[in-house]
Amino acid sequence: MNQTHKPKLVISTGAGMSAESGISTFRDSGGLWEQHNVMDVASADGFARNPELVHRFYNARRHDLVKAQPNAGHRAIVDLEKDFDVYVITQNVDDLHERAGSSHVTHLHGELMKVRTIDPPYRVYALSPDNLDTTPESRDADGRLLRPHIVFFQEAVPEIETAIEIVREADIFVVIGTSMAVYPAASLINFVRPGVPVYYIDPRPAPTPAGVKVIAKTASEGLAELSRELRSILSQPPL
Ligand code: APR
C-alpha cells in the first residue's frame, strides 16, 4: 500500500502483552509477584530496606526473560509498521517489543535489562545475556554504585511527559493487556484528541470510558482482529 503519510498508531501495553510469552502479570497472581509482595521488591522503601532481596529478585526476572520469546502479539505490532507510524508506550520492563523489532518503544517503568547509577548524574548501562546478575555492591568503572533501571513505586515516572506528547499526536490509540490500575500510565487515555478512535484489548477488560471499543481477547487474538479492522478502514477511499 503506497502511503505517503502513515497514520500515527500509538499502542500502550501492560503485563498482559507479555503473558503469552510466559511472563507472569502482576494482578492475575493474587497480588504476589513471583511469591513476593510487590512493595517488598518494587518500591523505594523496599529497596532501602533490603537491597540484596531486590537485586536478587530482578536477577531472577532477567534469567526468566532471556528464556522468553516475543509472542504473536508483539510480532503483530511490528507488522502494523508497514501501514502505520507505530509508537509503543509500555509499562513492561521486558525487552520483548524491542526483540520483536518495534522501532519506537517508550518504557514508563524502566527496563529490566539495564542498570543505572544510584546517584545523579544518572548513567544507564545495558546488561547482556551473559552478564545478568547484580548485587548491592555492583559498581560501574568509576566505582559508582548501581541499581536496577526500574521505576519503583513511590518514584517519579520520568518518561510520562514524553508519553503524553506521543498520545496527543495519535491518530489511533490502542491499550493492550493492562488492568489500568497504576497511574500515571492509566491516565494516558485522557490525552487522546477528541474524535480519535480508542481500542482496548484485554480478555478481562477493566471498566473504560464511554466510546472505547473493547476487544475482550488475548493480545495475539485481539491484535489479529484489530489489524484486519484498521487495514480495512485504511483501504476505504477517503470521504
Ligand atoms: N493478553 C492480553 N491481556 C492479558 C492476557 C493476555 N494473554 N492475560 C492477562 N491479561 C490482562 C489481564 O486481564 C489484566 O487486565 O493483563 C492485565 C494485567 O494487569 P496487571 O497485572 O495489573 O498488569 P499492569 O496493568 O501492566 O500493571 C501495571 O503495576 O505492578 C505494577 O509496575 C508494575 O507495570 C506494572 C503496573
Short mmCIF file of C-alpha atoms and ligand atoms in Angstrom, two decimals:
data_model
loop_
_atom_site.label_atom_id
_atom_site.label_comp_id
_atom_site.label_asym_id
_atom_site.label_seq_id
_atom_site.Cartn_x
_atom_site.Cartn_y
_atom_site.Cartn_z
CA MET A 1 0.00 0.00 0.00
CA ASN A 2 1.66 3.22 -1.08
CA GLN A 3 1.13 5.58 1.84
CA THR A 4 2.88 8.93 1.81
CA HIS A 5 1.53 9.90 5.25
CA LYS A 6 1.11 6.92 7.56
CA PRO A 7 -1.45 7.46 10.33
CA LYS A 8 0.17 7.59 13.80
CA LEU A 9 -0.81 4.45 15.72
CA VAL A 10 0.03 4.70 19.44
CA ILE A 11 -0.13 1.45 21.42
CA SER A 12 0.03 1.40 25.23
CA THR A 13 0.87 -2.07 26.62
CA GLY A 14 0.84 -3.68 30.05
CA ALA A 15 1.82 -7.01 31.55
CA GLY A 16 -0.88 -8.85 29.59
CA MET A 17 1.12 -8.13 26.41
CA SER A 18 3.86 -10.48 27.66
CA ALA A 19 1.56 -13.09 29.26
CA GLU A 20 1.65 -15.27 26.12
CA SER A 21 5.45 -15.21 26.32
CA GLY A 22 5.18 -16.92 29.70
CA ILE A 23 5.92 -13.82 31.79
CA SER A 24 3.53 -13.55 34.75
CA THR A 25 1.31 -10.50 35.14
CA PHE A 26 1.02 -8.63 38.43
CA ARG A 27 -2.63 -8.78 39.42
CA ASP A 28 -3.56 -12.13 37.94
CA SER A 29 -1.43 -13.83 40.58
CA GLY A 30 -3.34 -12.61 43.64
CA GLY A 31 -1.12 -9.63 44.35
CA LEU A 32 2.07 -11.64 44.65
CA TRP A 33 4.75 -11.25 42.01
CA GLU A 34 6.74 -14.48 41.82
CA GLN A 35 5.87 -15.15 45.51
CA HIS A 36 6.90 -11.66 46.64
CA ASN A 37 4.82 -8.71 47.82
CA VAL A 38 5.25 -6.05 45.13
CA MET A 39 6.05 -3.42 47.76
CA ASP A 40 8.99 -5.52 49.04
CA VAL A 41 10.65 -5.86 45.63
CA ALA A 42 9.39 -2.90 43.56
CA SER A 43 9.19 0.11 45.88
CA ALA A 44 11.75 2.68 47.02
CA ASP A 45 11.13 1.70 50.66
CA GLY A 46 11.60 -1.99 49.82
CA PHE A 47 14.89 -1.25 48.07
CA ALA A 48 16.15 0.83 51.00
CA ARG A 49 15.04 -1.87 53.45
CA ASN A 50 16.55 -4.86 51.67
CA PRO A 51 18.62 -4.07 48.55
CA GLU A 52 20.01 -7.61 48.44
CA LEU A 53 16.48 -9.07 48.06
CA VAL A 54 15.66 -6.54 45.33
CA HIS A 55 18.85 -7.22 43.35
CA ARG A 56 18.24 -10.98 43.69
CA PHE A 57 14.60 -10.57 42.58
CA TYR A 58 15.50 -8.70 39.38
CA ASN A 59 18.37 -11.10 38.66
CA ALA A 60 15.78 -13.91 38.68
CA ARG A 61 13.46 -11.89 36.43
CA ARG A 62 16.30 -11.36 33.93
CA HIS A 63 17.10 -15.08 33.88
CA ASP A 64 13.41 -15.74 33.10
CA LEU A 65 13.35 -13.02 30.46
CA VAL A 66 16.30 -14.26 28.40
CA LYS A 67 14.49 -17.61 28.10
CA ALA A 68 11.25 -15.94 26.93
CA GLN A 69 10.47 -15.01 23.32
CA PRO A 70 8.30 -12.27 21.81
CA ASN A 71 4.81 -13.65 21.05
CA ALA A 72 2.46 -13.29 18.07
CA GLY A 73 1.07 -10.10 19.63
CA HIS A 74 4.50 -8.43 19.70
CA ARG A 75 5.03 -9.50 16.08
CA ALA A 76 1.61 -8.18 15.02
CA ILE A 77 2.56 -4.77 16.40
CA VAL A 78 5.77 -4.82 14.35
CA ASP A 79 3.78 -5.87 11.25
CA LEU A 80 1.49 -2.85 11.66
CA GLU A 81 4.55 -0.65 10.97
CA LYS A 82 4.03 -1.48 7.28
CA ASP A 83 0.89 0.66 7.20
CA PHE A 84 1.16 2.87 10.29
CA ASP A 85 3.68 5.05 12.10
CA VAL A 86 3.66 2.90 15.24
CA TYR A 87 4.75 4.15 18.68
CA VAL A 88 4.71 1.71 21.63
CA ILE A 89 4.44 3.03 25.19
CA THR A 90 4.83 0.20 27.67
CA GLN A 91 4.55 -0.33 31.41
CA ASN A 92 6.54 -3.52 30.89
CA VAL A 93 10.19 -3.68 31.82
CA ASP A 94 10.90 -6.60 29.50
CA ASP A 95 12.61 -6.08 26.11
CA LEU A 96 10.19 -8.21 24.09
CA HIS A 97 8.88 -5.30 22.00
CA GLU A 98 12.47 -4.43 21.04
CA ARG A 99 13.41 -8.05 20.36
CA ALA A 100 10.30 -8.41 18.15
CA GLY A 101 11.56 -5.42 16.12
CA SER A 102 9.40 -2.47 17.19
CA SER A 103 11.01 0.80 16.07
CA HIS A 104 9.72 3.18 18.75
CA VAL A 105 9.38 1.93 22.35
CA THR A 106 9.00 4.15 25.43
CA HIS A 107 9.31 2.38 28.81
CA LEU A 108 7.37 4.10 31.59
CA HIS A 109 8.51 1.79 34.41
CA GLY A 110 12.13 1.19 33.36
CA GLU A 111 13.99 -1.63 31.65
CA LEU A 112 14.91 -4.96 33.23
CA MET A 113 17.97 -5.49 31.01
CA LYS A 114 19.55 -2.22 32.20
CA VAL A 115 21.08 -0.91 35.42
CA ARG A 116 21.80 2.68 36.41
CA THR A 117 23.90 4.58 38.91
CA ILE A 118 22.12 5.14 42.21
CA ASP A 119 23.26 8.77 42.44
CA PRO A 120 22.97 11.51 39.83
CA PRO A 121 24.19 12.25 37.24
CA TYR A 122 22.45 9.02 36.30
CA ARG A 123 24.27 6.80 33.88
CA VAL A 124 22.45 3.79 32.37
CA TYR A 125 24.19 0.57 31.35
CA ALA A 126 22.82 -2.32 29.28
CA LEU A 127 23.29 -5.81 30.66
CA SER A 128 23.80 -8.78 28.32
CA PRO A 129 22.57 -12.41 28.46
CA ASP A 130 26.00 -13.47 29.78
CA ASN A 131 26.05 -10.71 32.41
CA LEU A 132 22.64 -10.63 34.09
CA ASP A 133 23.34 -10.51 37.82
CA THR A 134 23.95 -7.53 40.12
CA THR A 135 24.38 -7.17 43.87
CA PRO A 136 24.19 -4.15 46.23
CA GLU A 137 27.96 -3.90 45.78
CA SER A 138 27.85 -3.70 41.96
CA ARG A 139 29.68 -0.62 40.68
CA ASP A 140 30.46 0.96 37.29
CA ALA A 141 34.02 1.59 36.02
CA ASP A 142 34.11 4.84 38.04
CA GLY A 143 33.20 2.98 41.22
CA ARG A 144 29.65 4.33 41.37
CA LEU A 145 27.05 2.03 42.93
CA LEU A 146 24.47 0.55 40.57
CA ARG A 147 20.77 -0.42 40.90
CA PRO A 148 18.14 -1.97 38.62
CA HIS A 149 16.95 0.55 35.99
CA ILE A 150 13.39 0.09 37.24
CA VAL A 151 10.97 2.84 38.30
CA PHE A 152 9.91 1.66 41.76
CA PHE A 153 6.60 2.51 43.36
CA GLN A 154 7.00 5.84 45.24
CA GLU A 155 9.36 7.10 42.49
CA ALA A 156 8.65 9.58 39.71
CA VAL A 157 7.94 8.31 36.16
CA PRO A 158 10.47 10.33 34.11
CA GLU A 159 9.08 9.28 30.70
CA ILE A 160 5.45 10.24 31.37
CA GLU A 161 5.72 13.66 29.69
CA THR A 162 7.26 12.08 26.59
CA ALA A 163 4.47 9.50 26.57
CA ILE A 164 1.75 12.14 26.90
CA GLU A 165 3.16 14.09 23.94
CA ILE A 166 3.12 10.91 21.84
CA VAL A 167 -0.51 10.16 22.80
CA ARG A 168 -1.56 13.74 21.99
CA GLU A 169 -0.41 13.19 18.39
CA ALA A 170 -2.10 9.79 17.97
CA ASP A 171 -4.49 9.23 15.07
CA ILE A 172 -5.46 5.89 16.67
CA PHE A 173 -4.85 4.85 20.30
CA VAL A 174 -4.77 1.21 21.45
CA VAL A 175 -4.45 -0.11 25.03
CA ILE A 176 -3.44 -3.75 25.46
CA GLY A 177 -3.16 -6.05 28.49
CA THR A 178 -3.32 -3.67 31.43
CA SER A 179 -5.68 -3.51 34.41
CA MET A 180 -5.47 0.30 34.23
CA ALA A 181 -4.78 0.20 37.99
CA VAL A 182 -1.49 2.10 38.09
CA TYR A 183 -1.02 5.82 37.48
CA PRO A 184 0.17 7.85 35.70
CA ALA A 185 0.24 5.15 32.96
CA ALA A 186 -3.52 4.62 33.27
CA SER A 187 -4.13 8.34 32.62
CA LEU A 188 -2.68 8.27 29.09
CA ILE A 189 -6.13 7.53 27.63
CA ASN A 190 -7.21 11.02 28.78
CA PHE A 191 -4.75 12.75 26.45
CA VAL A 192 -6.17 11.45 23.19
CA ARG A 193 -7.52 14.19 20.91
CA PRO A 194 -11.34 14.27 20.60
CA GLY A 195 -12.57 12.01 17.81
CA VAL A 196 -9.50 9.76 17.78
CA PRO A 197 -10.61 6.10 17.89
CA VAL A 198 -9.57 4.20 21.05
CA TYR A 199 -9.40 0.39 21.30
CA TYR A 200 -8.76 -1.78 24.40
CA ILE A 201 -7.64 -5.40 24.04
CA ASP A 202 -7.85 -7.48 27.21
CA PRO A 203 -9.51 -10.87 27.93
CA ARG A 204 -10.83 -9.50 31.26
CA PRO A 205 -11.15 -5.80 30.47
CA ALA A 206 -11.24 -3.19 33.23
CA PRO A 207 -14.00 -0.54 33.06
CA THR A 208 -13.25 2.08 30.40
CA PRO A 209 -14.62 5.48 29.42
CA ALA A 210 -17.58 5.54 27.01
CA GLY A 211 -16.67 5.27 23.36
CA VAL A 212 -13.72 2.92 23.83
CA LYS A 213 -14.02 -0.10 21.55
CA VAL A 214 -13.29 -3.14 23.77
CA ILE A 215 -11.93 -6.36 22.23
CA ALA A 216 -12.20 -8.91 25.05
CA LYS A 217 -9.50 -11.22 23.71
CA THR A 218 -5.85 -12.03 24.33
CA ALA A 219 -3.18 -9.75 22.87
CA SER A 220 -2.39 -12.07 19.95
CA GLU A 221 -6.05 -12.77 19.06
CA GLY A 222 -7.14 -9.19 19.66
CA LEU A 223 -4.30 -7.75 17.57
CA ALA A 224 -5.12 -10.08 14.68
CA GLU A 225 -8.72 -8.81 14.76
CA LEU A 226 -7.67 -5.17 15.20
CA SER A 227 -5.10 -5.34 12.38
CA ARG A 228 -7.80 -6.55 9.99
CA GLU A 229 -10.17 -3.78 11.11
CA LEU A 230 -7.56 -1.00 10.87
CA ARG A 231 -6.39 -2.14 7.44
CA SER A 232 -9.94 -2.32 6.12
CA ILE A 233 -10.51 1.26 7.35
CA LEU A 234 -7.26 2.34 5.64
CA SER A 235 -8.27 0.75 2.32
CA GLN A 236 -11.58 2.63 2.19
CA PRO A 237 -11.46 5.70 -0.13
CA PRO A 238 -11.17 8.97 1.84
CA LEU A 239 -14.52 10.70 2.32
N1 APR B 1 -3.47 -10.90 26.59
C1 APR B 1 -3.85 -9.64 26.93
N2 APR B 1 -4.10 -9.25 28.22
C2 APR B 1 -3.96 -10.19 29.18
C3 APR B 1 -3.58 -11.53 28.90
C4 APR B 1 -3.33 -11.87 27.54
N3 APR B 1 -2.96 -13.11 27.18
N4 APR B 1 -3.55 -12.21 30.09
C5 APR B 1 -3.90 -11.33 31.06
N5 APR B 1 -4.16 -10.13 30.52
C6 APR B 1 -4.58 -8.88 31.16
C7 APR B 1 -5.32 -9.04 32.48
O1 APR B 1 -6.70 -9.25 32.22
C8 APR B 1 -5.05 -7.69 33.14
O2 APR B 1 -6.03 -6.73 32.77
O3 APR B 1 -3.40 -8.18 31.50
C9 APR B 1 -3.71 -7.27 32.55
C10 APR B 1 -2.57 -7.34 33.56
O4 APR B 1 -2.83 -6.39 34.54
P1 APR B 1 -1.72 -6.17 35.68
O5 APR B 1 -1.23 -7.48 36.15
O6 APR B 1 -2.29 -5.18 36.65
O7 APR B 1 -0.51 -5.50 34.87
P2 APR B 1 -0.32 -3.99 34.51
O8 APR B 1 -1.64 -3.31 34.26
O9 APR B 1 0.68 -3.92 33.41
O10 APR B 1 0.34 -3.41 35.86
C11 APR B 1 0.78 -2.08 35.83
O11 APR B 1 1.73 -2.30 38.03
O12 APR B 1 2.89 -3.72 39.41
C12 APR B 1 2.99 -2.56 38.66
O13 APR B 1 4.85 -1.60 37.63
C13 APR B 1 4.02 -2.71 37.59
O14 APR B 1 3.90 -2.09 35.26
C14 APR B 1 3.19 -2.71 36.31
C15 APR B 1 1.98 -1.91 36.70
#
